[in-house]
Amino acid sequence: MRTIGVDLAAGVPGTALAEIHWGAGTARLARLEVGVEDAAIVASVGDDGWLGLDCPLGWPDAFVDFVQAHHSGSEPALGAVDGGADWRRGLVYRRTDVAVRERIGRWPLSVSTDRLGVTALRGAGLLRRLADAGFPVDRAGQGRLFEVYPGGALRIWGFDTTKYRVDATRRAVLLETLGERAPWFDVGPFASLATTSADAFDALIAALATRAAAVGLFLRPGPEDLDVARREGWVVLPEGELEGLIGAGSSPGAREHFAAVVEDEGGAP
């Protein structure tokens, strides 16, 4: 299995990609680079790659409806507009963002009211390029594409994420701890880049989180959330410990999930 993690930015310079090859009892970081274009991301997936994007895959339904109504001068579906904080809250966060807060105790950045929206615009173009290349695009995480959250995954796995995005020393400590907890994971010659670049580090964690998603170890959207998730996107937060990733592919549930996805895409497991 190959998992590809992408820390997507609004521009190429801040975009990083990591690729992990998974074998029997081992995992190897085969690629880690910064300054990645859309074409390279699409090419990296191939016929067997599982892709995790650290980028919102959609906008809140309520926000989209409001902007359309406001633009046309009609009454928005959510009722009278007062502009206050309580009224705005339903436009700021997606349904998956609410689930993330319930799981890790903090709100992710808002795709509709934060600069993250600029990155999401690039992400929308990337999804179109993936679809045009024949890669199945399902924003709800039902195929080989997942919306991942590296910081959230680290917290779930028990890592201290304090200031890791802005402090190379903190990333070095995290990478050392990762090596102690996952001795089966070979970072190879990429430790220096993962330490010096926060984008590269997040791409590495994104590729690990994608493994959890690929073998079905994540909380899927329920029947009541699935249609919304296919529009707004769904953040994949791992279920279980980091240490369980290496044996996860051999579990019956994981095999069934993997086989179902491959069958849906017309391949062979």
PDB file of N, CA and C in Angstrom, residues 123-170:
ATOM      1  N   GLY A 123      -7.648  23.885  -3.571  1.00  0.00           N
ATOM      2  CA  GLY A 123      -8.061  22.504  -3.393  1.00  0.00           C
ATOM      3  C   GLY A 123      -9.189  22.110  -4.335  1.00  0.00           C
ATOM      4  N   ALA A 124     -10.111  23.030  -4.576  1.00  0.00           N
ATOM      5  CA  ALA A 124     -11.206  22.743  -5.498  1.00  0.00           C
ATOM      6  C   ALA A 124     -10.678  22.479  -6.901  1.00  0.00           C
ATOM      7  N   GLY A 125      -9.681  23.256  -7.305  1.00  0.00           N
ATOM      8  CA  GLY A 125      -9.065  23.020  -8.606  1.00  0.00           C
ATOM      9  C   GLY A 125      -8.344  21.689  -8.660  1.00  0.00           C
ATOM     10  N   LEU A 126      -7.686  21.328  -7.549  1.00  0.00           N
ATOM     11  CA  LEU A 126      -6.989  20.045  -7.488  1.00  0.00           C
ATOM     12  C   LEU A 126      -7.973  18.879  -7.580  1.00  0.00           C
ATOM     13  N   LEU A 127      -9.114  18.993  -6.905  1.00  0.00           N
ATOM     14  CA  LEU A 127     -10.118  17.932  -6.994  1.00  0.00           C
ATOM     15  C   LEU A 127     -10.597  17.752  -8.427  1.00  0.00           C
ATOM     16  N   ARG A 128     -10.754  18.858  -9.147  1.00  0.00           N
ATOM     17  CA  ARG A 128     -11.169  18.768 -10.548  1.00  0.00           C
ATOM     18  C   ARG A 128     -10.094  18.080 -11.375  1.00  0.00           C
ATOM     19  N   ARG A 129      -8.837  18.389 -11.132  1.00  0.00           N
ATOM     20  CA  ARG A 129      -7.740  17.751 -11.874  1.00  0.00           C
ATOM     21  C   ARG A 129      -7.678  16.258 -11.564  1.00  0.00           C
ATOM     22  N   LEU A 130      -7.889  15.897 -10.305  1.00  0.00           N
ATOM     23  CA  LEU A 130      -7.906  14.483  -9.943  1.00  0.00           C
ATOM     24  C   LEU A 130      -9.042  13.755 -10.666  1.00  0.00           C
ATOM     25  N   ALA A 131     -10.222  14.365 -10.669  1.00  0.00           N
ATOM     26  CA  ALA A 131     -11.368  13.744 -11.336  1.00  0.00           C
ATOM     27  C   ALA A 131     -11.115  13.599 -12.831  1.00  0.00           C
ATOM     28  N   ASP A 132     -10.540  14.626 -13.438  1.00  0.00           N
ATOM     29  CA  ASP A 132     -10.249  14.580 -14.867  1.00  0.00           C
ATOM     30  C   ASP A 132      -9.233  13.487 -15.200  1.00  0.00           C
ATOM     31  N   ALA A 133      -8.362  13.171 -14.224  1.00  0.00           N
ATOM     32  CA  ALA A 133      -7.357  12.132 -14.430  1.00  0.00           C
ATOM     33  C   ALA A 133      -7.902  10.731 -14.144  1.00  0.00           C
ATOM     34  N   GLY A 134      -9.192  10.641 -13.770  1.00  0.00           N
ATOM     35  CA  GLY A 134      -9.807   9.346 -13.519  1.00  0.00           C
ATOM     36  C   GLY A 134      -9.754   8.881 -12.083  1.00  0.00           C
ATOM     37  N   PHE A 135      -9.289   9.752 -11.168  1.00  0.00           N
ATOM     38  CA  PHE A 135      -9.223   9.382  -9.757  1.00  0.00           C
ATOM     39  C   PHE A 135     -10.579   9.673  -9.117  1.00  0.00           C
ATOM     40  N   PRO A 136     -11.202   8.672  -8.460  1.00  0.00           N
ATOM     41  CA  PRO A 136     -12.528   8.887  -7.870  1.00  0.00           C
ATOM     42  C   PRO A 136     -12.470   9.928  -6.750  1.00  0.00           C
ATOM     43  N   VAL A 137     -13.293  10.951  -6.845  1.00  0.00           N
ATOM     44  CA  VAL A 137     -13.326  12.017  -5.855  1.00  0.00           C
ATOM     45  C   VAL A 137     -14.621  11.926  -5.066  1.00  0.00           C
ATOM     46  N   ASP A 138     -14.508  11.527  -3.810  1.00  0.00           N
ATOM     47  CA  ASP A 138     -15.639  11.494  -2.889  1.00  0.00           C
ATOM     48  C   ASP A 138     -15.208  12.250  -1.639  1.00  0.00           C
ATOM     49  N   ARG A 139     -15.804  13.416  -1.401  1.00  0.00           N
ATOM     50  CA  ARG A 139     -15.370  14.279  -0.299  1.00  0.00           C
ATOM     51  C   ARG A 139     -15.709  13.716   1.070  1.00  0.00           C
ATOM     52  N   ALA A 140     -16.553  12.683   1.108  1.00  0.00           N
ATOM     53  CA  ALA A 140     -16.960  12.104   2.389  1.00  0.00           C
ATOM     54  C   ALA A 140     -16.033  10.995   2.860  1.00  0.00           C
ATOM     55  N   GLY A 141     -14.936  10.747   2.152  1.00  0.00           N
ATOM     56  CA  GLY A 141     -13.984   9.732   2.579  1.00  0.00           C
ATOM     57  C   GLY A 141     -14.431   8.313   2.331  1.00  0.00           C
ATOM     58  N   GLN A 142     -15.197   8.110   1.259  1.00  0.00           N
ATOM     59  CA  GLN A 142     -15.709   6.776   0.959  1.00  0.00           C
ATOM     60  C   GLN A 142     -14.876   6.043  -0.089  1.00  0.00           C
ATOM     61  N   GLY A 143     -13.789   6.661  -0.553  1.00  0.00           N
ATOM     62  CA  GLY A 143     -12.948   6.030  -1.561  1.00  0.00           C
ATOM     63  C   GLY A 143     -11.485   6.079  -1.172  1.00  0.00           C
ATOM     64  N   ARG A 144     -10.632   6.560  -2.077  1.00  0.00           N
ATOM     65  CA  ARG A 144      -9.195   6.658  -1.793  1.00  0.00           C
ATOM     66  C   ARG A 144      -8.754   8.098  -1.552  1.00  0.00           C
ATOM     67  N   LEU A 145      -9.699   8.988  -1.395  1.00  0.00           N
ATOM     68  CA  LEU A 145      -9.416  10.394  -1.102  1.00  0.00           C
ATOM     69  C   LEU A 145      -9.952  10.729   0.284  1.00  0.00           C
ATOM     70  N   PHE A 146      -9.121  11.428   1.099  1.00  0.00           N
ATOM     71  CA  PHE A 146      -9.524  11.779   2.450  1.00  0.00           C
ATOM     72  C   PHE A 146      -9.086  13.198   2.787  1.00  0.00           C
ATOM     73  N   GLU A 147      -9.930  13.879   3.554  1.00  0.00           N
ATOM     74  CA  GLU A 147      -9.526  15.155   4.150  1.00  0.00           C
ATOM     75  C   GLU A 147      -8.914  14.835   5.509  1.00  0.00           C
ATOM     76  N   VAL A 148      -7.660  15.174   5.690  1.00  0.00           N
ATOM     77  CA  VAL A 148      -6.963  14.828   6.930  1.00  0.00           C
ATOM     78  C   VAL A 148      -6.603  16.094   7.699  1.00  0.00           C
ATOM     79  N   TYR A 149      -6.325  15.922   8.968  1.00  0.00           N
ATOM     80  CA  TYR A 149      -6.009  17.021   9.887  1.00  0.00           C
ATOM     81  C   TYR A 149      -4.816  16.583  10.719  1.00  0.00           C
ATOM     82  N   PRO A 150      -3.586  16.876  10.282  1.00  0.00           N
ATOM     83  CA  PRO A 150      -2.399  16.380  10.981  1.00  0.00           C
ATOM     84  C   PRO A 150      -2.342  16.741  12.458  1.00  0.00           C
ATOM     85  N   GLY A 151      -2.634  18.000  12.803  1.00  0.00           N
ATOM     86  CA  GLY A 151      -2.603  18.391  14.206  1.00  0.00           C
ATOM     87  C   GLY A 151      -3.604  17.616  15.034  1.00  0.00           C
ATOM     88  N   GLY A 152      -4.797  17.393  14.493  1.00  0.00           N
ATOM     89  CA  GLY A 152      -5.809  16.610  15.199  1.00  0.00           C
ATOM     90  C   GLY A 152      -5.399  15.165  15.363  1.00  0.00           C
ATOM     91  N   ALA A 153      -4.792  14.588  14.311  1.00  0.00           N
ATOM     92  CA  ALA A 153      -4.328  13.203  14.400  1.00  0.00           C
ATOM     93  C   ALA A 153      -3.256  13.059  15.477  1.00  0.00           C
ATOM     94  N   LEU A 154      -2.333  14.008  15.531  1.00  0.00           N
ATOM     95  CA  LEU A 154      -1.283  13.964  16.551  1.00  0.00           C
ATOM     96  C   LEU A 154      -1.877  14.003  17.959  1.00  0.00           C
ATOM     97  N   ARG A 155      -2.859  14.852  18.165  1.00  0.00           N
ATOM     98  CA  ARG A 155      -3.485  14.945  19.495  1.00  0.00           C
ATOM     99  C   ARG A 155      -4.178  13.637  19.864  1.00  0.00           C
ATOM    100  N   ILE A 156      -4.881  13.062  18.904  1.00  0.00           N
ATOM    101  CA  ILE A 156      -5.560  11.790  19.175  1.00  0.00           C
ATOM    102  C   ILE A 156      -4.549  10.701  19.518  1.00  0.00           C
ATOM    103  N   TRP A 157      -3.397  10.738  18.877  1.00  0.00           N
ATOM    104  CA  TRP A 157      -2.350   9.747  19.145  1.00  0.00           C
ATOM    105  C   TRP A 157      -1.541  10.062  20.390  1.00  0.00           C
ATOM    106  N   GLY A 158      -1.881  11.131  21.087  1.00  0.00           N
ATOM    107  CA  GLY A 158      -1.248  11.416  22.374  1.00  0.00           C
ATOM    108  C   GLY A 158       0.002  12.261  22.329  1.00  0.00           C
ATOM    109  N   PHE A 159       0.261  12.948  21.228  1.00  0.00           N
ATOM    110  CA  PHE A 159       1.437  13.809  21.129  1.00  0.00           C
ATOM    111  C   PHE A 159       1.120  15.216  21.628  1.00  0.00           C
ATOM    112  N   ASP A 160       2.115  15.876  22.202  1.00  0.00           N
ATOM    113  CA  ASP A 160       1.994  17.269  22.615  1.00  0.00           C
ATOM    114  C   ASP A 160       2.265  18.152  21.404  1.00  0.00           C
ATOM    115  N   THR A 161       1.256  18.823  20.918  1.00  0.00           N
ATOM    116  CA  THR A 161       1.379  19.606  19.683  1.00  0.00           C
ATOM    117  C   THR A 161       1.658  21.092  19.933  1.00  0.00           C
ATOM    118  N   THR A 162       1.974  21.459  21.155  1.00  0.00           N
ATOM    119  CA  THR A 162       2.206  22.858  21.493  1.00  0.00           C
ATOM    120  C   THR A 162       3.272  23.478  20.592  1.00  0.00           C
ATOM    121  N   LYS A 163       2.892  24.496  19.849  1.00  0.00           N
ATOM    122  CA  LYS A 163       3.801  25.315  19.027  1.00  0.00           C
ATOM    123  C   LYS A 163       4.611  24.525  18.003  1.00  0.00           C
ATOM    124  N   TYR A 164       4.170  23.326  17.655  1.00  0.00           N
ATOM    125  CA  TYR A 164       4.999  22.532  16.746  1.00  0.00           C
ATOM    126  C   TYR A 164       5.074  23.138  15.347  1.00  0.00           C
ATOM    127  N   ARG A 165       4.059  23.910  14.962  1.00  0.00           N
ATOM    128  CA  ARG A 165       4.078  24.516  13.627  1.00  0.00           C
ATOM    129  C   ARG A 165       5.095  25.658  13.526  1.00  0.00           C
ATOM    130  N   VAL A 166       5.459  26.241  14.625  1.00  0.00           N
ATOM    131  CA  VAL A 166       6.341  27.421  14.584  1.00  0.00           C
ATOM    132  C   VAL A 166       7.704  27.172  15.218  1.00  0.00           C
ATOM    133  N   ASP A 167       7.945  25.988  15.719  1.00  0.00           N
ATOM    134  CA  ASP A 167       9.181  25.710  16.454  1.00  0.00           C
ATOM    135  C   ASP A 167       9.815  24.416  15.940  1.00  0.00           C
ATOM    136  N   ALA A 168      10.956  24.536  15.274  1.00  0.00           N
ATOM    137  CA  ALA A 168      11.646  23.363  14.725  1.00  0.00           C
ATOM    138  C   ALA A 168      12.106  22.417  15.832  1.00  0.00           C
ATOM    139  N   THR A 169      12.447  22.974  16.994  1.00  0.00           N
ATOM    140  CA  THR A 169      12.864  22.127  18.111  1.00  0.00           C
ATOM    141  C   THR A 169      11.719  21.225  18.555  1.00  0.00           C
ATOM    142  N   ARG A 170      10.502  21.767  18.570  1.00  0.00           N
ATOM    143  CA  ARG A 170       9.340  20.965  18.940  1.00  0.00           C
ATOM    144  C   ARG A 170       9.106  19.864  17.909  1.00  0.00           C
TER     145      ARG A 170
END
